[in-house]
Amino acid sequence: MDEDREALDHESPRHYYRHNRLKQLRAFCHAAQERSISRAAERLELSQPSVSLQIQALEREMGITLFERRGPRIRLTPDGEALYEVAAPLVEGIDSLPEQFVARNRRQQLGHLDIAAGESNSLYVLPDLLRAFMEHHPKVHVRLHNLIGEEQIHAVQQDRVDIAVGSNLDLPDDVVYRATHTFELKLITPLNHPLAEKEEITLEDLAAGELILPPRQLTTWRLVNLIFQQHSVPYQVRLEVGGWEIMKRYVELGFGVGIASAICLTGQEQLAIRDLPAIFPRRTYGVMLRRGRYLSPQARRFLELIDPEGFGEAAEWDGVPGSQESVLVPGRGPE
């Protein structure tokens, strides 16, 4: 009781208790339910004088009398009944907040996770990650959208997906990219092709008219085109194909040679795999999000699974970085 009165001495009762409105209302509601100040104090694990002071402060601030006091028993006045009708749901809601949050979060575990990814990431990066995620979160419905290039970007911008996994050379300001995987580009040739045995491969070797590349709108084609243009080497593309698996098959059949990301090379192919000239950078693949997007619990857990260190504080990364990470990193360098 001395501590309560000291607090009141150092600060005006009106100002002090206004900042403790929840305490006042909780004391009042418990006293109304118990019809006893002492039993309310026991329920709140407070002293009886402390509960009395809280109720008295509420009465003074509102200019009303809340209880009729008859010895140890109390009963609500008409004003007290009116206030209790308003205050009880508020106090109950605040006091049950942790349980409500847990229940709501549990319901969110039954939600869905939408991921946009192209063929290479869907086939080579995501399977193990999705298997682990779905084993730990079996009630989350995962939807994998087969999108590439600008399709991915538009899906991210329009919130049709939670995240996109891939890479893109031209990212708008409202899309943030973080690299999670890095792969070299490789030359793939038929087993009996002259370049399979050549000691050092040059840009001129690649420009001889046998190139098989992905479609023009994809990053690999644009990267290869940029390298040839920067070094003023004219080149021809013999065939454009719609995916790494198709490219590998056509190279195996002898249609030409391909430039493919090592992401798709398993070592089981009937192909010769060679290093490209060191001027070719390595490719990164990663996660794209709309800047400022709220991440659902499912998306956060999936990001943490992809990169525990990079996304361990995913709540602070919802579009915060001021600059994009690079889709390309330097190659092997001079040998």
Coordinates of C-alpha atoms in Angstrom, one line a residue, residues 126-306:
L126 CA 13.1 -26.8 -55.3
P127 CA 12.4 -30.6 -55.0
D128 CA 14.6 -31.2 -51.9
L129 CA 13.4 -27.9 -50.3
L130 CA 9.8 -28.6 -51.0
R131 CA 10.1 -32.2 -49.7
A132 CA 11.5 -31.0 -46.4
F133 CA 9.0 -28.1 -46.1
M134 CA 6.0 -30.4 -46.8
E135 CA 7.2 -33.0 -44.4
H136 CA 7.3 -30.4 -41.6
H137 CA 4.2 -28.6 -42.7
P138 CA 1.9 -31.3 -44.1
K139 CA -1.3 -29.2 -43.9
V140 CA 0.1 -26.3 -45.9
H141 CA -1.1 -26.4 -49.5
V142 CA 1.8 -25.7 -51.8
R143 CA 1.2 -24.4 -55.3
L144 CA 4.1 -24.3 -57.7
H145 CA 3.5 -21.9 -60.7
N146 CA 5.6 -22.6 -63.8
L147 CA 6.5 -19.0 -64.8
I148 CA 9.6 -17.5 -66.3
G149 CA 11.1 -14.1 -67.0
E150 CA 8.6 -11.2 -66.9
E151 CA 5.8 -13.6 -66.0
Q152 CA 7.5 -14.2 -62.6
I153 CA 8.0 -10.5 -62.1
H154 CA 4.4 -9.6 -62.8
A155 CA 3.2 -12.4 -60.5
V156 CA 5.3 -11.0 -57.7
Q157 CA 4.2 -7.4 -58.3
Q158 CA 0.5 -8.4 -58.3
D159 CA 0.8 -10.6 -55.2
R160 CA -0.4 -13.7 -57.2
V161 CA 2.5 -15.6 -55.6
D162 CA 4.3 -15.3 -52.2
I163 CA 7.8 -15.5 -53.7
A164 CA 9.5 -16.3 -57.0
V165 CA 12.6 -18.4 -57.3
G166 CA 14.8 -17.7 -60.2
S167 CA 16.8 -14.7 -61.6
N168 CA 16.2 -11.8 -63.9
L169 CA 18.6 -9.2 -65.3
D170 CA 16.0 -6.4 -65.2
L171 CA 14.3 -6.1 -61.9
P172 CA 11.9 -3.2 -61.3
D173 CA 12.4 -1.1 -58.2
D174 CA 9.5 -2.7 -56.4
V175 CA 10.9 -6.2 -56.6
V176 CA 13.8 -7.2 -54.3
Y177 CA 16.2 -10.1 -55.2
R178 CA 18.4 -12.1 -52.9
A179 CA 20.8 -14.7 -54.3
T180 CA 20.7 -18.1 -52.7
H181 CA 22.5 -20.4 -55.2
T182 CA 25.4 -19.8 -57.6
F183 CA 26.3 -21.9 -60.7
E184 CA 28.8 -21.7 -63.5
L185 CA 27.7 -21.7 -67.1
K186 CA 29.1 -24.8 -68.9
L187 CA 29.6 -25.8 -72.5
I188 CA 27.9 -29.1 -73.4
T189 CA 28.8 -31.0 -76.5
P190 CA 28.2 -34.5 -78.0
L191 CA 30.7 -37.0 -76.7
N192 CA 32.4 -37.2 -80.1
H193 CA 32.4 -33.5 -80.9
P194 CA 35.8 -31.8 -81.6
L195 CA 35.3 -29.3 -78.8
A196 CA 35.0 -32.2 -76.3
E197 CA 38.7 -32.7 -76.6
K198 CA 39.9 -29.2 -77.4
E199 CA 42.4 -28.0 -74.8
E200 CA 41.1 -24.4 -74.5
I201 CA 37.8 -23.2 -75.9
T202 CA 37.5 -19.6 -77.3
L203 CA 34.7 -17.3 -78.1
E204 CA 35.4 -18.0 -81.8
D205 CA 34.9 -21.7 -81.2
L206 CA 31.4 -20.9 -79.8
A207 CA 30.5 -18.6 -82.6
A208 CA 30.9 -21.2 -85.4
G209 CA 27.1 -21.5 -85.9
E210 CA 26.3 -24.6 -83.7
L211 CA 25.0 -22.9 -80.6
I212 CA 21.8 -24.2 -79.0
L213 CA 20.4 -21.7 -76.5
P214 CA 17.3 -21.1 -74.4
P215 CA 14.7 -18.6 -75.6
R216 CA 15.7 -15.0 -76.1
Q217 CA 13.6 -13.7 -73.2
L218 CA 15.6 -15.7 -70.7
T219 CA 18.7 -14.6 -68.8
T220 CA 21.1 -17.2 -70.3
W221 CA 20.4 -16.1 -73.9
R222 CA 20.8 -12.4 -73.0
L223 CA 24.0 -13.1 -71.1
V224 CA 25.6 -15.0 -73.9
N225 CA 24.5 -12.3 -76.4
L226 CA 26.1 -9.7 -74.1
I227 CA 29.4 -11.5 -73.9
F228 CA 29.7 -11.8 -77.7
Q229 CA 28.7 -8.1 -78.2
Q230 CA 31.2 -6.9 -75.6
H231 CA 34.0 -8.7 -77.4
S232 CA 32.8 -7.9 -80.9
V233 CA 32.6 -11.5 -81.9
P234 CA 29.8 -12.2 -84.4
Y235 CA 27.9 -15.4 -83.8
Q236 CA 25.0 -17.5 -84.9
V237 CA 22.5 -19.6 -83.0
R238 CA 21.4 -22.8 -84.7
L239 CA 18.5 -23.6 -82.4
E240 CA 16.5 -22.1 -79.6
V241 CA 14.8 -24.5 -77.2
G242 CA 12.5 -24.1 -74.3
G243 CA 14.3 -25.7 -71.5
W244 CA 17.5 -27.3 -70.2
E245 CA 16.3 -30.8 -70.6
I246 CA 15.3 -30.2 -74.2
M247 CA 18.7 -28.6 -74.8
K248 CA 20.6 -31.5 -73.3
R249 CA 18.6 -34.0 -75.4
Y250 CA 19.2 -32.1 -78.7
V251 CA 22.9 -31.8 -77.9
E252 CA 23.0 -35.5 -77.3
L253 CA 21.4 -36.1 -80.7
G254 CA 24.1 -34.1 -82.4
F255 CA 22.2 -30.9 -83.3
G256 CA 25.0 -28.7 -82.0
V257 CA 26.6 -27.5 -78.7
G258 CA 24.9 -25.8 -75.9
I259 CA 25.6 -23.3 -73.1
A260 CA 23.8 -24.4 -70.0
S261 CA 23.8 -23.6 -66.3
A262 CA 25.5 -26.2 -64.2
I263 CA 22.3 -26.3 -62.2
C264 CA 20.9 -28.8 -64.7
L265 CA 23.9 -31.0 -65.1
T266 CA 23.7 -34.2 -63.0
G267 CA 26.7 -36.1 -64.5
Q268 CA 24.4 -38.8 -65.8
E269 CA 24.0 -37.2 -69.3
Q270 CA 25.7 -38.6 -72.4
L271 CA 27.5 -35.4 -72.9
A272 CA 30.9 -33.8 -72.7
I273 CA 30.9 -31.0 -70.2
R274 CA 33.6 -28.3 -70.6
D275 CA 34.4 -25.0 -68.9
L276 CA 33.6 -21.9 -70.9
P277 CA 36.1 -19.0 -71.3
A278 CA 36.7 -17.3 -68.0
I279 CA 35.0 -14.1 -69.3
F280 CA 31.6 -15.8 -68.7
P281 CA 30.3 -14.9 -65.3
R282 CA 28.6 -17.3 -63.0
R283 CA 24.8 -17.3 -62.6
T284 CA 23.0 -16.8 -59.4
Y285 CA 19.5 -18.0 -58.6
G286 CA 17.5 -16.7 -55.7
V287 CA 14.3 -15.3 -54.2
M288 CA 12.3 -12.4 -55.5
L289 CA 9.7 -10.6 -53.4
R290 CA 7.7 -7.5 -53.9
R291 CA 9.3 -4.7 -51.9
G292 CA 7.4 -4.2 -48.6
R293 CA 5.2 -7.3 -49.0
Y294 CA 4.0 -8.9 -45.8
L295 CA 5.4 -12.4 -45.6
S296 CA 3.0 -15.1 -44.4
P297 CA 4.2 -17.5 -41.7
Q298 CA 4.4 -20.2 -44.4
A299 CA 6.5 -18.0 -46.7
R300 CA 8.8 -17.1 -43.8
R301 CA 9.4 -20.7 -42.9
F302 CA 10.1 -21.6 -46.5
L303 CA 12.7 -18.8 -46.8
E304 CA 14.4 -19.9 -43.6
L305 CA 14.6 -23.4 -45.1
I306 CA 16.2 -22.1 -48.3

